[in-house]
Amino acid sequence: GESVGLHLPTLSVQEGDNSIINCAYSNSASDYFIWYKQESGKGPQFIIDIRSNMDKRQGQRVTVLLNKTVKHLSLQIAATQPGDSAVYFCAEIVYTGRRALTFGSGTRLQVQP
Amino acid sequence: GAVVSQHPSWVICKSGTSVKIECRSLDFQATTMFWYRQFPKQSLMLMATSNEGSKATYEQGVEKDKFLINHASLTLSTLTVTSAHPEDSSFYICSAEGRDSNYGYTFGSGTRLTVV
């Protein structure tokens, strides 16, 4: 969905804890999803992706879960580190539609040392 | 991996002047490039889609005469903000899609535009 408002939701976690960032996507026809990490003043950095025919995908320290029934996506970060502090966005795309990504509103992750 | 370079990383200009931002795919040919704008504490909003050799497709509400996009080669797209005003101050980011259809998920580092 599109971002509204001027305040990003913030998730604060202690270093070493697991983090879960959630995203509600807007288009039931979306068939590919990506999580991005954005540090201040930088472009989005690809973290992990998942196709709609999957409900879970794991990477290094990260796991993405997809629930198409409720149009929900989550990003789990294991053993969160201070370097994980950033804003995280989910993005969706429809293969047969326009090929640009539609971004969610974002969540700021703050990792306390 | 695919690398997208964006230049300049920041620019300050006076109201009424024009500013050009470049987006280059360094190690692949980009058939399509996307331009986004991001205001502080907000998400990325698509401005336009640029295909090599053809006119850009602009999103609703984005003025094509104000935000000129040129995609003259497979490795370069430019965004020119014409007659810039303070409300155009924003973070502009491009992404590029290669021939292998990676769905444009490689982003440039962004350009911070400040209009004074």
mmCIF file of C-alpha atoms in Angstrom:
data_model
loop_
_atom_site.group_PDB
_atom_site.id
_atom_site.type_symbol
_atom_site.label_atom_id
_atom_site.label_comp_id
_atom_site.label_asym_id
_atom_site.label_seq_id
_atom_site.Cartn_x
_atom_site.Cartn_y
_atom_site.Cartn_z
ATOM 1 C CA GLY A 1 0.000 0.000 0.000
ATOM 2 C CA GLU A 2 0.955 3.612 -0.123
ATOM 3 C CA SER A 3 2.566 5.418 2.744
ATOM 4 C CA VAL A 4 0.532 7.929 4.684
ATOM 5 C CA GLY A 5 1.508 10.158 7.541
ATOM 6 C CA LEU A 6 4.874 11.415 8.651
ATOM 7 C CA HIS A 7 5.799 8.917 11.321
ATOM 8 C CA LEU A 8 7.233 5.502 10.679
ATOM 9 C CA PRO A 9 6.303 2.815 13.188
ATOM 10 C CA THR A 10 9.339 1.885 15.228
ATOM 11 C CA LEU A 11 10.399 -1.467 16.587
ATOM 12 C CA SER A 12 13.004 -1.393 19.348
ATOM 13 C CA VAL A 13 14.818 -4.580 20.246
ATOM 14 C CA GLN A 14 17.816 -5.550 22.300
ATOM 15 C CA GLU A 15 20.927 -6.753 20.570
ATOM 16 C CA GLY A 16 20.802 -10.507 20.234
ATOM 17 C CA ASP A 17 17.024 -10.727 20.290
ATOM 18 C CA ASN A 18 14.956 -11.795 17.326
ATOM 19 C CA SER A 19 13.030 -9.138 15.411
ATOM 20 C CA ILE A 20 9.763 -9.515 13.541
ATOM 21 C CA ILE A 21 8.690 -6.815 11.125
ATOM 22 C CA ASN A 22 5.239 -7.001 9.621
ATOM 23 C CA CYS A 23 3.729 -5.723 6.411
ATOM 24 C CA ALA A 24 0.205 -5.738 5.046
ATOM 25 C CA TYR A 25 0.288 -5.623 1.275
ATOM 26 C CA SER A 26 -2.427 -4.167 -0.864
ATOM 27 C CA ASN A 27 -2.887 -6.163 -4.042
ATOM 28 C CA SER A 28 -4.226 -9.716 -3.903
ATOM 29 C CA ALA A 29 -2.888 -10.212 -7.436
ATOM 30 C CA SER A 30 0.711 -9.576 -6.366
ATOM 31 C CA ASP A 31 2.876 -12.578 -6.983
ATOM 32 C CA TYR A 32 6.336 -11.505 -5.936
ATOM 33 C CA PHE A 33 7.469 -9.798 -2.761
ATOM 34 C CA ILE A 34 10.736 -8.312 -1.609
ATOM 35 C CA TRP A 35 12.032 -6.972 1.683
ATOM 36 C CA TYR A 36 14.405 -4.023 1.568
ATOM 37 C CA LYS A 37 16.615 -2.405 4.154
ATOM 38 C CA GLN A 38 17.236 1.313 3.856
ATOM 39 C CA GLU A 39 19.842 3.146 5.876
ATOM 40 C CA SER A 40 19.702 6.886 6.258
ATOM 41 C CA GLY A 41 20.570 8.723 3.052
ATOM 42 C CA LYS A 42 20.980 5.550 1.027
ATOM 43 C CA GLY A 43 19.005 3.593 -1.522
ATOM 44 C CA PRO A 44 17.094 0.424 -0.606
ATOM 45 C CA GLN A 45 19.166 -2.701 -0.199
ATOM 46 C CA PHE A 46 17.714 -6.070 -1.196
ATOM 47 C CA ILE A 47 17.359 -8.492 1.730
ATOM 48 C CA ILE A 48 15.203 -11.396 0.665
ATOM 49 C CA ASP A 49 12.386 -12.181 -1.728
ATOM 50 C CA ILE A 50 9.550 -14.672 -1.969
ATOM 51 C CA ARG A 51 7.173 -15.741 -4.686
ATOM 52 C CA SER A 52 3.477 -16.193 -4.095
ATOM 53 C CA ASN A 53 3.654 -19.953 -4.523
ATOM 54 C CA MET A 54 5.699 -20.148 -1.332
ATOM 55 C CA ASP A 55 4.824 -19.351 2.252
ATOM 56 C CA LYS A 56 8.299 -19.291 3.752
ATOM 57 C CA ARG A 57 11.816 -18.616 2.628
ATOM 58 C CA GLN A 58 15.004 -18.459 4.631
ATOM 59 C CA GLY A 59 18.214 -16.612 4.106
ATOM 60 C CA GLN A 60 21.174 -15.854 6.289
ATOM 61 C CA ARG A 61 19.684 -14.747 9.634
ATOM 62 C CA VAL A 62 16.474 -13.711 7.882
ATOM 63 C CA THR A 63 13.202 -15.475 7.180
ATOM 64 C CA VAL A 64 10.252 -14.184 5.203
ATOM 65 C CA LEU A 65 6.760 -15.522 5.795
ATOM 66 C CA LEU A 66 3.884 -14.959 3.402
ATOM 67 C CA ASN A 67 0.214 -15.363 4.273
ATOM 68 C CA LYS A 68 -1.797 -14.751 1.134
ATOM 69 C CA THR A 69 -5.106 -15.351 2.874
ATOM 70 C CA VAL A 70 -4.757 -12.182 4.901
ATOM 71 C CA LYS A 71 -2.267 -10.445 2.589
ATOM 72 C CA HIS A 72 0.421 -10.348 5.207
ATOM 73 C CA LEU A 73 4.165 -10.527 4.947
ATOM 74 C CA SER A 74 6.680 -10.687 7.749
ATOM 75 C CA LEU A 75 10.439 -10.464 8.050
ATOM 76 C CA GLN A 76 12.153 -12.233 10.889
ATOM 77 C CA ILE A 77 15.714 -11.295 11.775
ATOM 78 C CA ALA A 78 17.533 -13.663 14.073
ATOM 79 C CA ALA A 79 20.076 -12.457 16.626
ATOM 80 C CA THR A 80 19.567 -8.821 15.734
ATOM 81 C CA GLN A 81 22.713 -6.722 15.605
ATOM 82 C CA PRO A 82 23.259 -2.944 15.833
ATOM 83 C CA GLY A 83 24.080 -2.952 12.128
ATOM 84 C CA ASP A 84 20.531 -4.100 11.452
ATOM 85 C CA SER A 85 19.205 -0.722 12.591
ATOM 86 C CA ALA A 86 17.496 0.814 9.559
ATOM 87 C CA VAL A 87 14.106 1.284 7.951
ATOM 88 C CA TYR A 88 12.629 -1.860 6.435
ATOM 89 C CA PHE A 89 10.178 -1.843 3.546
ATOM 90 C CA CYS A 90 8.195 -4.603 1.958
ATOM 91 C CA ALA A 91 7.505 -4.291 -1.752
ATOM 92 C CA GLU A 92 5.143 -6.148 -4.055
ATOM 93 C CA ILE A 93 4.855 -6.668 -7.773
ATOM 94 C CA VAL A 94 2.417 -8.239 -10.185
ATOM 95 C CA TYR A 95 4.233 -10.213 -12.891
ATOM 96 C CA THR A 96 1.717 -9.438 -15.598
ATOM 97 C CA GLY A 97 1.064 -5.900 -14.514
ATOM 98 C CA ARG A 98 3.335 -2.911 -14.417
ATOM 99 C CA ARG A 99 6.800 -4.025 -13.530
ATOM 100 C CA ALA A 100 7.553 -1.423 -10.895
ATOM 101 C CA LEU A 101 7.573 -2.275 -7.224
ATOM 102 C CA THR A 102 4.904 -0.915 -4.916
ATOM 103 C CA PHE A 103 6.351 -0.189 -1.502
ATOM 104 C CA GLY A 104 4.772 -0.512 1.895
ATOM 105 C CA SER A 105 4.985 2.256 4.466
ATOM 106 C CA GLY A 106 8.089 1.001 6.251
ATOM 107 C CA THR A 107 9.154 0.162 9.801
ATOM 108 C CA ARG A 108 12.114 1.607 11.633
ATOM 109 C CA LEU A 109 14.146 -0.991 13.513
ATOM 110 C CA GLN A 110 16.219 0.294 16.411
ATOM 111 C CA VAL A 111 18.644 -2.138 17.982
ATOM 112 C CA GLN A 112 19.746 -1.284 21.491
ATOM 113 C CA PRO A 113 23.260 -2.481 22.356
ATOM 114 C CA GLY B 1 25.884 -8.739 -9.014
ATOM 115 C CA ALA B 2 23.968 -5.940 -10.690
ATOM 116 C CA VAL B 3 25.160 -2.469 -9.735
ATOM 117 C CA VAL B 4 23.298 0.776 -10.265
ATOM 118 C CA SER B 5 25.160 4.030 -9.869
ATOM 119 C CA GLN B 6 23.383 7.313 -9.249
ATOM 120 C CA HIS B 7 24.931 10.755 -9.478
ATOM 121 C CA PRO B 8 25.094 13.187 -7.805
ATOM 122 C CA SER B 9 24.475 11.880 -4.319
ATOM 123 C CA TRP B 10 23.320 15.295 -3.219
ATOM 124 C CA VAL B 11 22.686 18.656 -4.840
ATOM 125 C CA ILE B 12 21.583 22.082 -3.685
ATOM 126 C CA CYS B 13 20.087 24.436 -6.236
ATOM 127 C CA LYS B 14 18.287 27.748 -6.352
ATOM 128 C CA SER B 15 14.577 28.027 -7.070
ATOM 129 C CA GLY B 16 13.868 28.260 -10.761
ATOM 130 C CA THR B 17 16.930 26.363 -11.891
ATOM 131 C CA SER B 18 17.062 22.853 -13.356
ATOM 132 C CA VAL B 19 18.884 19.855 -11.989
ATOM 133 C CA LYS B 20 19.858 16.658 -13.785
ATOM 134 C CA ILE B 21 20.244 13.337 -12.004
ATOM 135 C CA GLU B 22 21.936 10.387 -13.682
ATOM 136 C CA CYS B 23 21.260 6.700 -13.182
ATOM 137 C CA ARG B 24 23.643 4.178 -14.697
ATOM 138 C CA SER B 25 23.658 0.406 -14.784
ATOM 139 C CA LEU B 26 27.328 -0.475 -14.448
ATOM 140 C CA ASP B 27 27.522 -4.146 -15.302
ATOM 141 C CA PHE B 28 24.321 -4.915 -17.144
ATOM 142 C CA GLN B 29 22.048 -3.460 -19.760
ATOM 143 C CA ALA B 30 18.936 -1.882 -18.316
ATOM 144 C CA THR B 31 15.933 -2.162 -20.563
ATOM 145 C CA THR B 32 13.778 -0.399 -17.998
ATOM 146 C CA MET B 33 14.590 2.084 -15.287
ATOM 147 C CA PHE B 34 12.271 3.324 -12.582
ATOM 148 C CA TRP B 35 12.383 6.672 -10.824
ATOM 149 C CA TYR B 36 11.099 7.055 -7.283
ATOM 150 C CA ARG B 37 10.737 9.977 -4.932
ATOM 151 C CA GLN B 38 10.917 9.689 -1.172
ATOM 152 C CA PHE B 39 9.971 12.421 1.269
ATOM 153 C CA PRO B 40 11.327 12.314 4.833
ATOM 154 C CA LYS B 41 9.961 9.478 6.939
ATOM 155 C CA GLN B 42 7.852 8.232 4.053
ATOM 156 C CA SER B 43 7.993 5.373 1.630
ATOM 157 C CA LEU B 44 9.195 5.333 -1.950
ATOM 158 C CA MET B 45 6.653 6.556 -4.465
ATOM 159 C CA LEU B 46 7.013 5.651 -8.122
ATOM 160 C CA MET B 47 7.268 8.686 -10.380
ATOM 161 C CA ALA B 48 7.836 7.164 -13.792
ATOM 162 C CA THR B 49 8.964 4.137 -15.741
ATOM 163 C CA SER B 50 11.600 4.681 -18.379
ATOM 164 C CA ASN B 51 12.161 2.313 -21.284
ATOM 165 C CA GLU B 52 15.213 2.597 -23.486
ATOM 166 C CA GLY B 53 14.465 4.404 -26.692
ATOM 167 C CA SER B 54 10.876 5.337 -25.878
ATOM 168 C CA LYS B 55 8.973 7.912 -23.891
ATOM 169 C CA ALA B 56 8.672 7.473 -20.172
ATOM 170 C CA THR B 57 5.403 6.489 -18.550
ATOM 171 C CA TYR B 58 4.496 8.810 -15.699
ATOM 172 C CA GLU B 59 2.415 8.003 -12.664
ATOM 173 C CA GLN B 60 -0.742 9.933 -11.995
ATOM 174 C CA GLY B 61 -0.026 13.318 -10.492
ATOM 175 C CA VAL B 62 3.575 13.506 -11.729
ATOM 176 C CA GLU B 63 4.112 16.353 -14.164
ATOM 177 C CA LYS B 64 5.961 15.110 -17.221
ATOM 178 C CA ASP B 65 7.017 18.613 -18.223
ATOM 179 C CA LYS B 66 8.555 19.219 -14.836
ATOM 180 C CA PHE B 67 10.302 15.878 -14.434
ATOM 181 C CA LEU B 68 11.960 15.154 -17.743
ATOM 182 C CA ILE B 69 13.197 11.621 -18.187
ATOM 183 C CA ASN B 70 15.558 10.481 -20.886
ATOM 184 C CA HIS B 71 16.653 6.878 -21.407
ATOM 185 C CA ALA B 72 18.827 7.201 -24.472
ATOM 186 C CA SER B 73 20.989 4.133 -23.914
ATOM 187 C CA LEU B 74 20.786 0.761 -22.238
ATOM 188 C CA THR B 75 22.996 1.921 -19.399
ATOM 189 C CA LEU B 76 21.877 5.468 -18.700
ATOM 190 C CA SER B 77 18.681 7.227 -17.712
ATOM 191 C CA THR B 78 18.469 10.824 -16.587
ATOM 192 C CA LEU B 79 15.874 12.700 -14.579
ATOM 193 C CA THR B 80 15.835 16.469 -14.959
ATOM 194 C CA VAL B 81 13.879 18.508 -12.463
ATOM 195 C CA THR B 82 13.019 21.682 -14.330
ATOM 196 C CA SER B 83 12.303 25.031 -12.699
ATOM 197 C CA ALA B 84 12.813 23.499 -9.307
ATOM 198 C CA HIS B 85 10.943 24.811 -6.284
ATOM 199 C CA PRO B 86 11.415 24.116 -2.573
ATOM 200 C CA GLU B 87 8.556 21.603 -2.615
ATOM 201 C CA ASP B 88 10.600 19.513 -5.063
ATOM 202 C CA SER B 89 13.186 18.978 -2.358
ATOM 203 C CA SER B 90 13.250 15.237 -1.808
ATOM 204 C CA PHE B 91 15.290 12.059 -2.110
ATOM 205 C CA TYR B 92 15.196 10.736 -5.666
ATOM 206 C CA ILE B 93 16.076 7.085 -6.278
ATOM 207 C CA CYS B 94 16.342 5.059 -9.452
ATOM 208 C CA SER B 95 16.248 1.331 -10.024
ATOM 209 C CA ALA B 96 17.056 -0.675 -13.088
ATOM 210 C CA GLU B 97 15.753 -3.861 -14.658
ATOM 211 C CA GLY B 98 18.047 -5.898 -16.851
ATOM 212 C CA ARG B 99 17.391 -8.097 -19.818
ATOM 213 C CA ASP B 100 17.077 -11.095 -17.529
ATOM 214 C CA SER B 101 13.979 -9.509 -15.996
ATOM 215 C CA ASN B 102 15.095 -9.142 -12.420
ATOM 216 C CA TYR B 103 12.079 -6.878 -11.874
ATOM 217 C CA GLY B 104 14.086 -3.764 -11.122
ATOM 218 C CA TYR B 105 15.178 -4.708 -7.673
ATOM 219 C CA THR B 106 18.613 -3.130 -7.899
ATOM 220 C CA PHE B 107 18.523 0.432 -6.640
ATOM 221 C CA GLY B 108 20.847 3.343 -6.946
ATOM 222 C CA SER B 109 22.156 5.108 -3.868
ATOM 223 C CA GLY B 110 19.764 8.026 -4.247
ATOM 224 C CA THR B 111 20.113 11.762 -4.769
ATOM 225 C CA ARG B 112 19.211 14.265 -2.073
ATOM 226 C CA LEU B 113 17.858 17.392 -3.782
ATOM 227 C CA THR B 114 17.507 20.568 -1.774
ATOM 228 C CA VAL B 115 15.972 23.588 -3.471
ATOM 229 C CA VAL B 116 16.597 26.903 -1.727
#
